[in-house]
PDB file of C-alpha atoms in Angstrom:
ATOM      1  CA  MET L   1       0.015  -0.015   0.036  1.00  0.00           C
ATOM      2  CA  LEU L   2       1.302   3.345  -1.027  1.00  0.00           C
ATOM      3  CA  LYS L   3       0.136   6.199   1.401  1.00  0.00           C
ATOM      4  CA  ALA L   4       0.620   9.952   1.473  1.00  0.00           C
ATOM      5  CA  VAL L   5       2.469  11.145   4.570  1.00  0.00           C
ATOM      6  CA  ALA L   6       0.016  14.142   4.909  1.00  0.00           C
ATOM      7  CA  GLY L   7      -2.965  12.030   3.755  1.00  0.00           C
ATOM      8  CA  GLY L   8      -6.181  11.342   5.492  1.00  0.00           C
ATOM      9  CA  GLY L   9     -10.022  10.558   4.666  1.00  0.00           C
ATOM     10  CA  GLY L  10      -8.759   7.664   2.216  1.00  0.00           C
ATOM     11  CA  ARG L  11      -6.966  10.181  -0.197  1.00  0.00           C
ATOM     12  CA  GLY L  12      -3.502   9.647  -1.416  1.00  0.00           C
ATOM     13  CA  MET L  13      -3.584   5.761  -1.145  1.00  0.00           C
ATOM     14  CA  ARG L  14      -2.982   3.050  -3.775  1.00  0.00           C
ATOM     15  CA  VAL L  15      -2.548  -0.549  -3.815  1.00  0.00           C
ATOM     16  CA  VAL L  16       0.200  -2.198  -5.504  1.00  0.00           C
ATOM     17  CA  ARG L  17      -0.108  -5.659  -6.313  1.00  0.00           C
ATOM     18  CA  SER L  18       2.863  -6.096  -8.637  1.00  0.00           C
ATOM     19  CA  ALA L  19       6.164  -4.538  -9.504  1.00  0.00           C
ATOM     20  CA  HIS L  20       4.551  -3.393 -12.755  1.00  0.00           C
ATOM     21  CA  ASP L  21       1.961  -1.427 -11.000  1.00  0.00           C
ATOM     22  CA  LEU L  22       4.476   0.405  -8.611  1.00  0.00           C
ATOM     23  CA  GLU L  23       5.565   3.232 -10.877  1.00  0.00           C
ATOM     24  CA  PRO L  24       1.968   4.491 -12.224  1.00  0.00           C
ATOM     25  CA  ALA L  25       0.508   3.992  -8.601  1.00  0.00           C
ATOM     26  CA  TRP L  26       3.357   6.362  -7.193  1.00  0.00           C
ATOM     27  CA  ALA L  27       2.650   8.958 -10.034  1.00  0.00           C
ATOM     28  CA  ARG L  28      -0.971   8.892  -9.239  1.00  0.00           C
ATOM     29  CA  CYS L  29      -0.481   8.948  -5.378  1.00  0.00           C
ATOM     30  CA  THR L  30       2.124  11.687  -5.271  1.00  0.00           C
ATOM     31  CA  SER L  31      -0.122  13.716  -7.797  1.00  0.00           C
ATOM     32  CA  GLU L  32      -3.322  13.105  -5.606  1.00  0.00           C
ATOM     33  CA  ALA L  33      -1.421  14.070  -2.458  1.00  0.00           C
ATOM     34  CA  THR L  34      -0.088  17.291  -3.840  1.00  0.00           C
ATOM     35  CA  SER L  35      -3.175  18.400  -5.058  1.00  0.00           C
ATOM     36  CA  ALA L  36      -5.267  17.452  -1.694  1.00  0.00           C
ATOM     37  CA  PHE L  37      -2.566  18.284   1.022  1.00  0.00           C
ATOM     38  CA  GLY L  38       0.330  20.383  -0.737  1.00  0.00           C
ATOM     39  CA  ARG L  39       2.593  17.810   0.030  1.00  0.00           C
ATOM     40  CA  GLY L  40       3.569  14.995  -2.136  1.00  0.00           C
ATOM     41  CA  ASP L  41       5.772  12.778   0.056  1.00  0.00           C
ATOM     42  CA  VAL L  42       4.732   9.004   0.011  1.00  0.00           C
ATOM     43  CA  TYR L  43       5.640   5.975   1.977  1.00  0.00           C
ATOM     44  CA  ALA L  44       4.957   2.179   1.495  1.00  0.00           C
ATOM     45  CA  GLU L  45       3.730  -0.486   4.122  1.00  0.00           C
ATOM     46  CA  ARG L  46       2.415  -3.921   3.853  1.00  0.00           C
ATOM     47  CA  LEU L  47      -1.068  -4.439   2.314  1.00  0.00           C
ATOM     48  CA  VAL L  48      -3.153  -6.627   4.460  1.00  0.00           C
ATOM     49  CA  PRO L  49      -6.320  -7.268   2.540  1.00  0.00           C
ATOM     50  CA  ALA L  50      -8.191  -8.996   4.923  1.00  0.00           C
ATOM     51  CA  ALA L  51      -8.392  -7.232   8.302  1.00  0.00           C
ATOM     52  CA  ARG L  52     -10.503  -5.301  10.634  1.00  0.00           C
ATOM     53  CA  HIS L  53      -9.705  -1.791  11.019  1.00  0.00           C
ATOM     54  CA  ILE L  54      -9.569  -1.097  15.029  1.00  0.00           C
ATOM     55  CA  GLU L  55      -8.783   2.253  16.381  1.00  0.00           C
ATOM     56  CA  VAL L  56      -8.178   3.489  19.712  1.00  0.00           C
ATOM     57  CA  GLN L  57      -9.045   6.821  21.331  1.00  0.00           C
ATOM     58  CA  ILE L  58      -6.183   8.137  23.350  1.00  0.00           C
ATOM     59  CA  VAL L  59      -5.838  11.073  25.764  1.00  0.00           C
ATOM     60  CA  GLY L  60      -2.615  12.675  27.040  1.00  0.00           C
ATOM     61  CA  ASP L  61      -1.805  15.718  28.917  1.00  0.00           C
ATOM     62  CA  GLY L  62       2.037  16.340  27.820  1.00  0.00           C
ATOM     63  CA  THR L  63       3.268  15.059  31.379  1.00  0.00           C
ATOM     64  CA  GLY L  64       3.703  11.562  30.117  1.00  0.00           C
ATOM     65  CA  ALA L  65       0.431  10.557  31.433  1.00  0.00           C
ATOM     66  CA  ALA L  66      -2.102   8.975  29.032  1.00  0.00           C
ATOM     67  CA  VAL L  67      -5.250   6.886  29.042  1.00  0.00           C
ATOM     68  CA  HIS L  68      -7.331   5.220  26.294  1.00  0.00           C
ATOM     69  CA  LEU L  69     -11.272   5.813  26.158  1.00  0.00           C
ATOM     70  CA  GLY L  70     -11.971   2.515  24.375  1.00  0.00           C
ATOM     71  CA  GLU L  71     -11.765   1.327  21.044  1.00  0.00           C
ATOM     72  CA  ARG L  72     -13.634   1.720  17.575  1.00  0.00           C
ATOM     73  CA  ASP L  73     -14.342  -0.753  14.629  1.00  0.00           C
ATOM     74  CA  CYS L  74     -14.240   1.131  11.263  1.00  0.00           C
ATOM     75  CA  SER L  75     -13.846  -1.637   9.054  1.00  0.00           C
ATOM     76  CA  ILE L  76     -16.831  -0.834   6.648  1.00  0.00           C
ATOM     77  CA  GLN L  77     -15.151   1.412   4.262  1.00  0.00           C
ATOM     78  CA  ARG L  78     -15.424   2.394   0.587  1.00  0.00           C
ATOM     79  CA  ARG L  79     -11.974   3.255  -1.229  1.00  0.00           C
ATOM     80  CA  ASN L  80     -10.409   3.435   2.463  1.00  0.00           C
ATOM     81  CA  GLN L  81     -13.276   6.040   3.464  1.00  0.00           C
ATOM     82  CA  LYS L  82     -15.163   4.855   6.526  1.00  0.00           C
ATOM     83  CA  LEU L  83     -18.921   4.305   6.241  1.00  0.00           C
ATOM     84  CA  LEU L  84     -19.831   2.833   9.680  1.00  0.00           C
ATOM     85  CA  GLU L  85     -17.884   3.203  12.944  1.00  0.00           C
ATOM     86  CA  ILE L  86     -18.886   0.992  15.946  1.00  0.00           C
ATOM     87  CA  ALA L  87     -18.077   1.342  19.617  1.00  0.00           C
ATOM     88  CA  PRO L  88     -16.804  -1.082  21.207  1.00  0.00           C
ATOM     89  CA  ALA L  89     -15.409  -3.194  18.550  1.00  0.00           C
ATOM     90  CA  PRO L  90     -17.657  -6.328  18.429  1.00  0.00           C
ATOM     91  CA  GLY L  91     -16.043  -9.669  18.839  1.00  0.00           C
ATOM     92  CA  LEU L  92     -12.528  -8.903  20.487  1.00  0.00           C
ATOM     93  CA  SER L  93     -11.539 -11.060  23.255  1.00  0.00           C
ATOM     94  CA  ASP L  94     -10.747  -9.291  26.377  1.00  0.00           C
ATOM     95  CA  GLU L  95      -6.916 -10.327  25.873  1.00  0.00           C
ATOM     96  CA  LEU L  96      -6.898  -8.919  22.545  1.00  0.00           C
ATOM     97  CA  ARG L  97      -8.546  -5.756  23.500  1.00  0.00           C
ATOM     98  CA  HIS L  98      -6.143  -5.203  26.562  1.00  0.00           C
ATOM     99  CA  ARG L  99      -3.288  -5.861  23.923  1.00  0.00           C
ATOM    100  CA  ILE L 100      -4.470  -3.319  21.382  1.00  0.00           C
ATOM    101  CA  THR L 101      -5.466  -0.591  23.966  1.00  0.00           C
ATOM    102  CA  GLY L 102      -2.328  -1.173  26.160  1.00  0.00           C
ATOM    103  CA  ALA L 103      -0.134  -0.682  22.774  1.00  0.00           C
ATOM    104  CA  ALA L 104      -1.783   2.735  22.004  1.00  0.00           C
ATOM    105  CA  VAL L 105      -1.462   3.929  25.608  1.00  0.00           C
ATOM    106  CA  ALA L 106       2.237   2.852  25.609  1.00  0.00           C
ATOM    107  CA  LEU L 107       2.863   4.825  22.364  1.00  0.00           C
ATOM    108  CA  ALA L 108       1.189   8.013  23.831  1.00  0.00           C
ATOM    109  CA  ARG L 109       3.182   7.716  27.045  1.00  0.00           C
ATOM    110  CA  SER L 110       6.553   7.223  25.234  1.00  0.00           C
ATOM    111  CA  VAL L 111       6.172  10.636  23.294  1.00  0.00           C
ATOM    112  CA  ARG L 112       4.433  12.651  26.309  1.00  0.00           C
ATOM    113  CA  TYR L 113       1.527  13.057  23.908  1.00  0.00           C
ATOM    114  CA  ALA L 114      -0.600  16.202  24.659  1.00  0.00           C
ATOM    115  CA  ASN L 115      -3.878  16.119  23.009  1.00  0.00           C
ATOM    116  CA  LEU L 116      -6.682  13.912  22.032  1.00  0.00           C
ATOM    117  CA  GLY L 117      -5.584  11.312  19.325  1.00  0.00           C
ATOM    118  CA  THR L 118      -6.551   7.992  17.698  1.00  0.00           C
ATOM    119  CA  VAL L 119      -3.952   5.108  17.269  1.00  0.00           C
ATOM    120  CA  GLU L 120      -5.211   3.119  14.389  1.00  0.00           C
ATOM    121  CA  PHE L 121      -4.557  -0.764  13.783  1.00  0.00           C
ATOM    122  CA  LEU L 122      -5.337  -3.496  11.476  1.00  0.00           C
ATOM    123  CA  VAL L 123      -6.147  -6.607  13.041  1.00  0.00           C
ATOM    124  CA  ALA L 124      -6.643 -10.179  11.481  1.00  0.00           C
ATOM    125  CA  ALA L 125      -6.822 -13.857  12.700  1.00  0.00           C
ATOM    126  CA  ARG L 126      -3.793 -15.828  11.499  1.00  0.00           C
ATOM    127  CA  THR L 127      -5.668 -17.919   9.164  1.00  0.00           C
ATOM    128  CA  HIS L 128      -7.986 -15.328   7.811  1.00  0.00           C
ATOM    129  CA  ASP L 129      -6.871 -14.293   4.330  1.00  0.00           C
ATOM    130  CA  GLU L 130      -9.789 -13.775   2.190  1.00  0.00           C
ATOM    131  CA  PRO L 131     -10.380 -10.023   1.497  1.00  0.00           C
ATOM    132  CA  GLY L 132     -14.233  -9.957   1.403  1.00  0.00           C
ATOM    133  CA  ALA L 133     -14.810 -12.666   3.897  1.00  0.00           C
ATOM    134  CA  ALA L 134     -16.214 -11.928   7.565  1.00  0.00           C
ATOM    135  CA  ALA L 135     -13.851 -12.062  10.281  1.00  0.00           C
ATOM    136  CA  PRO L 136     -14.302 -14.723  13.018  1.00  0.00           C
ATOM    137  CA  MET L 137     -16.793 -13.432  15.315  1.00  0.00           C
ATOM    138  CA  GLU L 138     -14.231 -13.605  18.152  1.00  0.00           C
ATOM    139  CA  LEU L 139     -10.814 -12.622  17.519  1.00  0.00           C
ATOM    140  CA  GLY L 140      -8.620 -13.932  20.017  1.00  0.00           C
ATOM    141  CA  ALA L 141      -5.367 -13.079  21.820  1.00  0.00           C
ATOM    142  CA  ASP L 142      -3.331 -14.751  18.884  1.00  0.00           C
ATOM    143  CA  ALA L 143      -4.679 -12.352  16.286  1.00  0.00           C
ATOM    144  CA  GLU L 144      -2.030 -10.566  14.225  1.00  0.00           C
ATOM    145  CA  VAL L 145      -1.974  -6.712  14.967  1.00  0.00           C
ATOM    146  CA  TRP L 146      -0.170  -4.178  12.530  1.00  0.00           C
ATOM    147  CA  PHE L 147       0.067  -0.360  13.586  1.00  0.00           C
ATOM    148  CA  ILE L 148      -1.248   1.936  10.800  1.00  0.00           C
ATOM    149  CA  GLU L 149      -0.888   5.512  12.198  1.00  0.00           C
ATOM    150  CA  THR L 150      -1.815   7.705  14.841  1.00  0.00           C
ATOM    151  CA  ASN L 151      -4.083  10.730  14.056  1.00  0.00           C
ATOM    152  CA  ALA L 152      -3.269  13.656  16.272  1.00  0.00           C
ATOM    153  CA  ARG L 153      -6.633  15.316  16.158  1.00  0.00           C
ATOM    154  CA  ILE L 154     -10.332  14.566  17.037  1.00  0.00           C
ATOM    155  CA  GLN L 155     -12.043  12.323  14.169  1.00  0.00           C
ATOM    156  CA  VAL L 156     -15.286  12.216  12.397  1.00  0.00           C
ATOM    157  CA  GLU L 157     -16.346   9.002  14.533  1.00  0.00           C
ATOM    158  CA  HIS L 158     -15.516  10.601  17.997  1.00  0.00           C
ATOM    159  CA  THR L 159     -19.269  10.402  18.356  1.00  0.00           C
ATOM    160  CA  VAL L 160     -19.595   6.877  19.126  1.00  0.00           C
ATOM    161  CA  THR L 161     -16.757   7.285  22.054  1.00  0.00           C
ATOM    162  CA  GLU L 162     -18.721   9.999  23.520  1.00  0.00           C
ATOM    163  CA  GLU L 163     -21.942   7.985  23.472  1.00  0.00           C
ATOM    164  CA  VAL L 164     -20.374   4.799  25.238  1.00  0.00           C
ATOM    165  CA  THR L 165     -18.334   6.909  27.921  1.00  0.00           C
ATOM    166  CA  GLY L 166     -20.500   9.758  28.466  1.00  0.00           C
ATOM    167  CA  LEU L 167     -17.674  12.207  27.799  1.00  0.00           C
ATOM    168  CA  ASP L 168     -17.716  15.370  25.531  1.00  0.00           C
ATOM    169  CA  LEU L 169     -14.463  14.797  23.555  1.00  0.00           C
ATOM    170  CA  VAL L 170     -14.527  18.535  21.885  1.00  0.00           C
ATOM    171  CA  GLU L 171     -14.524  19.877  25.604  1.00  0.00           C
ATOM    172  CA  ILE L 172     -11.711  17.732  26.549  1.00  0.00           C
ATOM    173  CA  GLN L 173      -9.603  18.714  23.682  1.00  0.00           C
ATOM    174  CA  LEU L 174     -10.194  22.224  24.410  1.00  0.00           C
ATOM    175  CA  ARG L 175      -9.450  22.123  28.168  1.00  0.00           C
ATOM    176  CA  LEU L 176      -6.307  20.042  27.383  1.00  0.00           C
ATOM    177  CA  ALA L 177      -5.040  23.085  24.886  1.00  0.00           C
ATOM    178  CA  ALA L 178      -5.821  25.415  28.015  1.00  0.00           C
ATOM    179  CA  GLY L 179      -3.429  23.488  30.140  1.00  0.00           C
ATOM    180  CA  ALA L 180      -5.707  20.872  31.931  1.00  0.00           C
ATOM    181  CA  THR L 181      -4.095  17.644  33.155  1.00  0.00           C
ATOM    182  CA  LEU L 182      -5.687  14.130  32.979  1.00  0.00           C
ATOM    183  CA  ALA L 183      -6.418  14.550  36.857  1.00  0.00           C
ATOM    184  CA  ASP L 184      -8.236  17.767  36.451  1.00  0.00           C
ATOM    185  CA  LEU L 185     -10.380  16.167  33.795  1.00  0.00           C
ATOM    186  CA  GLY L 186     -11.127  13.238  35.998  1.00  0.00           C
ATOM    187  CA  LEU L 187      -9.325  10.822  33.628  1.00  0.00           C
ATOM    188  CA  ALA L 188      -6.293   9.600  35.661  1.00  0.00           C
ATOM    189  CA  GLY L 189      -7.700   6.070  35.287  1.00  0.00           C
ATOM    190  CA  PRO L 190      -6.934   2.834  36.678  1.00  0.00           C
ATOM    191  CA  GLY L 191      -3.424   0.952  36.226  1.00  0.00           C
ATOM    192  CA  ASP L 192      -4.814  -0.827  32.991  1.00  0.00           C
ATOM    193  CA  GLY L 193      -4.791   2.629  31.208  1.00  0.00           C
ATOM    194  CA  SER L 194      -8.448   2.888  30.780  1.00  0.00           C
ATOM    195  CA  GLY L 195      -9.742   6.473  31.415  1.00  0.00           C
ATOM    196  CA  ALA L 196     -13.535   5.840  31.607  1.00  0.00           C
ATOM    197  CA  PRO L 197     -15.702   2.913  31.700  1.00  0.00           C
ATOM    198  CA  VAL L 198     -17.540   1.812  28.341  1.00  0.00           C
ATOM    199  CA  THR L 199     -21.172   1.164  28.441  1.00  0.00           C
ATOM    200  CA  GLY L 200     -23.472  -0.261  25.880  1.00  0.00           C
ATOM    201  CA  TRP L 201     -23.066   0.106  22.184  1.00  0.00           C
ATOM    202  CA  ALA L 202     -23.057   3.132  19.603  1.00  0.00           C
ATOM    203  CA  ILE L 203     -22.809   2.897  15.806  1.00  0.00           C
ATOM    204  CA  GLN L 204     -22.435   5.827  13.437  1.00  0.00           C
ATOM    205  CA  ALA L 205     -23.505   5.946   9.669  1.00  0.00           C
ATOM    206  CA  ARG L 206     -22.163   8.408   7.302  1.00  0.00           C
ATOM    207  CA  ILE L 207     -24.937  10.000   5.303  1.00  0.00           C
ATOM    208  CA  ASN L 208     -23.223  11.393   1.942  1.00  0.00           C
ATOM    209  CA  ALA L 209     -24.447  13.271  -0.973  1.00  0.00           C
ATOM    210  CA  GLU L 210     -23.766  10.857  -3.787  1.00  0.00           C
ATOM    211  CA  THR L 211     -25.080   9.188  -6.669  1.00  0.00           C
ATOM    212  CA  ILE L 212     -24.420   5.301  -6.943  1.00  0.00           C
ATOM    213  CA  ASP L 213     -25.053   3.741 -10.324  1.00  0.00           C
ATOM    214  CA  PRO L 214     -25.964   0.223 -10.623  1.00  0.00           C
ATOM    215  CA  SER L 215     -22.551  -0.978 -11.195  1.00  0.00           C
ATOM    216  CA  GLY L 216     -21.523   0.493  -7.744  1.00  0.00           C
ATOM    217  CA  LEU L 217     -19.661   3.556  -9.138  1.00  0.00           C
ATOM    218  CA  THR L 218     -20.254   6.690  -7.148  1.00  0.00           C
ATOM    219  CA  ARG L 219     -20.056  10.366  -8.067  1.00  0.00           C
ATOM    220  CA  PRO L 220     -20.860  13.445  -5.819  1.00  0.00           C
ATOM    221  CA  SER L 221     -24.219  14.666  -5.997  1.00  0.00           C
ATOM    222  CA  ALA L 222     -25.177  18.218  -6.192  1.00  0.00           C
ATOM    223  CA  GLY L 223     -28.204  20.438  -5.922  1.00  0.00           C
ATOM    224  CA  THR L 224     -30.680  22.042  -3.597  1.00  0.00           C
ATOM    225  CA  ILE L 225     -31.934  19.968  -0.441  1.00  0.00           C
ATOM    226  CA  THR L 226     -35.704  20.222  -0.918  1.00  0.00           C
ATOM    227  CA  ALA L 227     -36.516  18.145   2.441  1.00  0.00           C
ATOM    228  CA  PHE L 228     -34.253  17.177   5.220  1.00  0.00           C
ATOM    229  CA  GLU L 229     -36.122  15.438   7.986  1.00  0.00           C
ATOM    230  CA  PRO L 230     -33.458  13.443  10.070  1.00  0.00           C
ATOM    231  CA  ALA L 231     -34.547  10.616  12.543  1.00  0.00           C
ATOM    232  CA  ALA L 232     -34.944  11.547  16.138  1.00  0.00           C
ATOM    233  CA  GLY L 233     -35.833   9.997  19.461  1.00  0.00           C
ATOM    234  CA  PRO L 234     -34.022   8.664  22.764  1.00  0.00           C
ATOM    235  CA  GLY L 235     -30.766   7.159  21.760  1.00  0.00           C
ATOM    236  CA  VAL L 236     -30.856   8.932  18.259  1.00  0.00           C
ATOM    237  CA  ARG L 237     -28.333  11.603  17.522  1.00  0.00           C
ATOM    238  CA  VAL L 238     -27.671  13.568  14.263  1.00  0.00           C
ATOM    239  CA  ASP L 239     -24.461  15.820  13.840  1.00  0.00           C
ATOM    240  CA  THR L 240     -25.071  17.907  10.656  1.00  0.00           C
ATOM    241  CA  ALA L 241     -25.216  21.448   9.153  1.00  0.00           C
ATOM    242  CA  ALA L 242     -27.519  20.429   6.367  1.00  0.00           C
ATOM    243  CA  HIS L 243     -31.054  21.778   5.965  1.00  0.00           C
ATOM    244  CA  GLN L 244     -33.846  22.140   3.618  1.00  0.00           C
ATOM    245  CA  GLY L 245     -32.687  24.836   1.014  1.00  0.00           C
ATOM    246  CA  MET L 246     -29.092  24.076   1.486  1.00  0.00           C
ATOM    247  CA  VAL L 247     -26.974  23.922  -1.834  1.00  0.00           C
ATOM    248  CA  VAL L 248     -24.774  20.945  -1.839  1.00  0.00           C
ATOM    249  CA  ASN L 249     -21.546  21.767  -3.687  1.00  0.00           C
ATOM    250  CA  PRO L 250     -19.720  18.745  -5.356  1.00  0.00           C
ATOM    251  CA  ALA L 251     -16.348  20.569  -4.886  1.00  0.00           C
ATOM    252  CA  PHE L 252     -16.349  19.897  -1.095  1.00  0.00           C
ATOM    253  CA  ASP L 253     -16.632  16.925   0.821  1.00  0.00           C
ATOM    254  CA  SER L 254     -19.781  14.730   0.314  1.00  0.00           C
ATOM    255  CA  LEU L 255     -20.842  14.198   4.097  1.00  0.00           C
ATOM    256  CA  LEU L 256     -23.984  15.758   4.827  1.00  0.00           C
ATOM    257  CA  ALA L 257     -24.738  14.051   8.340  1.00  0.00           C
ATOM    258  CA  LYS L 258     -23.593  11.707  10.832  1.00  0.00           C
ATOM    259  CA  LEU L 259     -26.587   9.505  12.224  1.00  0.00           C
ATOM    260  CA  ILE L 260     -25.546   8.028  15.413  1.00  0.00           C
ATOM    261  CA  VAL L 261     -27.697   5.518  17.709  1.00  0.00           C
ATOM    262  CA  ALA L 262     -26.689   4.282  21.302  1.00  0.00           C
ATOM    263  CA  ARG L 263     -27.980   1.593  23.422  1.00  0.00           C
ATOM    264  CA  ARG L 264     -27.041   1.414  27.020  1.00  0.00           C
ATOM    265  CA  SER L 265     -27.707  -2.328  27.292  1.00  0.00           C
ATOM    266  CA  GLY L 266     -28.487  -5.313  24.932  1.00  0.00           C
ATOM    267  CA  SER L 267     -26.656  -6.704  22.228  1.00  0.00           C
ATOM    268  CA  PHE L 268     -24.857  -5.406  19.116  1.00  0.00           C
ATOM    269  CA  ASP L 269     -27.432  -6.642  16.974  1.00  0.00           C
ATOM    270  CA  GLY L 270     -29.935  -4.675  18.970  1.00  0.00           C
ATOM    271  CA  ALA L 271     -27.750  -1.426  18.320  1.00  0.00           C
ATOM    272  CA  ALA L 272     -27.786  -2.344  14.537  1.00  0.00           C
ATOM    273  CA  ASN L 273     -31.485  -2.845  14.363  1.00  0.00           C
ATOM    274  CA  LYS L 274     -32.018   0.667  16.103  1.00  0.00           C
ATOM    275  CA  LEU L 275     -29.705   2.187  13.581  1.00  0.00           C
ATOM    276  CA  TYR L 276     -31.696   0.390  10.654  1.00  0.00           C
ATOM    277  CA  ARG L 277     -34.633   1.933  11.902  1.00  0.00           C
ATOM    278  CA  ALA L 278     -33.255   5.305  12.193  1.00  0.00           C
ATOM    279  CA  LEU L 279     -32.002   5.251   8.466  1.00  0.00           C
ATOM    280  CA  CYS L 280     -35.291   4.387   7.282  1.00  0.00           C
ATOM    281  CA  GLU L 281     -37.024   7.309   9.218  1.00  0.00           C
ATOM    282  CA  THR L 282     -34.246   9.734   7.727  1.00  0.00           C
ATOM    283  CA  ARG L 283     -35.836  11.689   4.801  1.00  0.00           C
ATOM    284  CA  ILE L 284     -33.355  13.633   2.340  1.00  0.00           C
ATOM    285  CA  GLU L 285     -34.697  14.806  -1.170  1.00  0.00           C
ATOM    286  CA  GLY L 286     -33.152  16.920  -3.757  1.00  0.00           C
ATOM    287  CA  VAL L 287     -29.807  15.342  -3.918  1.00  0.00           C
ATOM    288  CA  ASP L 288     -29.064  11.694  -4.028  1.00  0.00           C
ATOM    289  CA  THR L 289     -27.647  10.069  -0.844  1.00  0.00           C
ATOM    290  CA  ASN L 290     -26.133   6.757   0.183  1.00  0.00           C
ATOM    291  CA  LEU L 291     -29.010   6.235   2.618  1.00  0.00           C
ATOM    292  CA  ASP L 292     -30.465   3.008   0.435  1.00  0.00           C
ATOM    293  CA  LEU L 293     -26.861   1.564   0.582  1.00  0.00           C
ATOM    294  CA  LEU L 294     -26.433   2.220   4.329  1.00  0.00           C
ATOM    295  CA  ARG L 295     -29.507   0.264   5.023  1.00  0.00           C
ATOM    296  CA  SER L 296     -28.427  -2.498   3.040  1.00  0.00           C
ATOM    297  CA  ILE L 297     -25.150  -2.612   4.739  1.00  0.00           C
ATOM    298  CA  VAL L 298     -26.677  -2.378   8.346  1.00  0.00           C
ATOM    299  CA  GLY L 299     -29.141  -5.039   7.408  1.00  0.00           C
ATOM    300  CA  HIS L 300     -26.186  -7.461   6.263  1.00  0.00           C
ATOM    301  CA  PRO L 301     -25.271 -10.386   8.510  1.00  0.00           C
ATOM    302  CA  GLN L 302     -21.712  -9.619   8.533  1.00  0.00           C
ATOM    303  CA  VAL L 303     -21.969  -6.286   9.672  1.00  0.00           C
ATOM    304  CA  GLY L 304     -20.413  -6.729  13.025  1.00  0.00           C
ATOM    305  CA  ALA L 305     -17.521  -8.960  11.922  1.00  0.00           C
ATOM    306  CA  ALA L 306     -16.741  -7.293   8.484  1.00  0.00           C
ATOM    307  CA  THR L 307     -13.121  -6.622   7.178  1.00  0.00           C
ATOM    308  CA  THR L 308     -11.974  -3.784   5.294  1.00  0.00           C
ATOM    309  CA  GLY L 309     -12.762  -5.602   1.925  1.00  0.00           C
ATOM    310  CA  PHE L 310     -16.447  -6.207   2.834  1.00  0.00           C
ATOM    311  CA  LEU L 311     -17.879  -3.571   0.723  1.00  0.00           C
ATOM    312  CA  GLU L 312     -16.176  -4.451  -2.593  1.00  0.00           C
ATOM    313  CA  ALA L 313     -16.898  -8.165  -2.192  1.00  0.00           C
ATOM    314  CA  ASN L 314     -20.252  -7.886  -1.328  1.00  0.00           C
ATOM    315  CA  LEU L 315     -21.317  -4.898  -3.510  1.00  0.00           C
ATOM    316  CA  GLY L 316     -23.393  -6.950  -5.913  1.00  0.00           C
ATOM    317  CA  ASP L 317     -25.446  -8.344  -3.117  1.00  0.00           C
ATOM    318  CA  LEU L 318     -25.852  -4.858  -1.336  1.00  0.00           C
ATOM    319  CA  LEU L 319     -27.146  -3.024  -4.449  1.00  0.00           C
ATOM    320  CA  ASP L 320     -29.472  -6.041  -4.978  1.00  0.00           C
ATOM    321  CA  ALA L 321     -30.987  -5.338  -1.554  1.00  0.00           C
ATOM    322  CA  VAL L 322     -31.086  -1.772  -2.405  1.00  0.00           C
ATOM    323  CA  ALA L 323     -33.104  -2.596  -5.671  1.00  0.00           C
ATOM    324  CA  HIS L 324     -35.496  -5.143  -3.921  1.00  0.00           C
ATOM    325  CA  PRO L 325     -35.534  -4.179  -0.232  1.00  0.00           C
ATOM    326  CA  ARG L 326     -36.308  -6.552   2.297  1.00  0.00           C
ATOM    327  CA  LEU L 327     -37.553  -6.396   6.043  1.00  0.00           C
ATOM    328  CA  HIS L 328     -34.662  -5.989   8.278  1.00  0.00           C
ATOM    329  CA  ALA L 329     -34.556  -8.993  10.920  1.00  0.00           C
ATOM    330  CA  GLY L 330     -32.091  -7.616  13.237  1.00  0.00           C
ATOM    331  CA  GLY L 331     -32.147  -8.449  16.931  1.00  0.00           C
TER     332      GLY L 331
END
């Protein structure tokens, strides 16, 4: 995998499967990175085609003290851009969870990290190598873990961590910038590196303004939003600046809204079912969106154990479900 040093949001990345592909991929990657980020530096890392994307929310105050606020599963992606984010990550054994979060905290402490941040990993079972297959429902302590990167900022998917911890991460980041310590924030945490208990489940879906053709190709959708009626109710949160009458410009990021659901108890399937209903209750007209595709994804039986290759491997079935919607049978 070629990746832009200054990249983000899935941009400036190219897969290289043979030596023949290296030169054109390098040219495209550096060109895109220069255009998007003003810097064309590129590095290479091992391609792991059948892994889950697990990331850990960290907090450090610059003194060498750092804690984590749990992990998120961001495996369901299209062209390396996240579509669905889950907290906590389903199907991790306690040993594996502690191994991943412990590595993130150790990294933060070693550099005296001062900010919110996200340490990202790829995680896969040792016998798991099919790009689009479901990961084992339970990943044990012997799973392979690869470090990807650390994002030294708040991320789009911080919302699900807020919902399962009850913390306001934006407030924490501002207070850290003003000089607060972890003790001031009540995040000193126990010896295992955890800064706050995690309760229940939260899932976020990214609603984008885009047109999806029958082959699965997407392009930005532009126009004026003529109706904008997001879902509402207990345990439903919508972060958005969109509204009826808003003009959507295809020159900017296609994200229209973040739809987040939270359940304080019960199963992951119950949370997925709640998200499905919230997606069905959301009405946006005037521009095309990925709402139908999101409903199809959330209704898929692999949604809690998908790898990063899930969407590409199952796109035909997902689009068929969009064309022929079925009653969702989540728990």
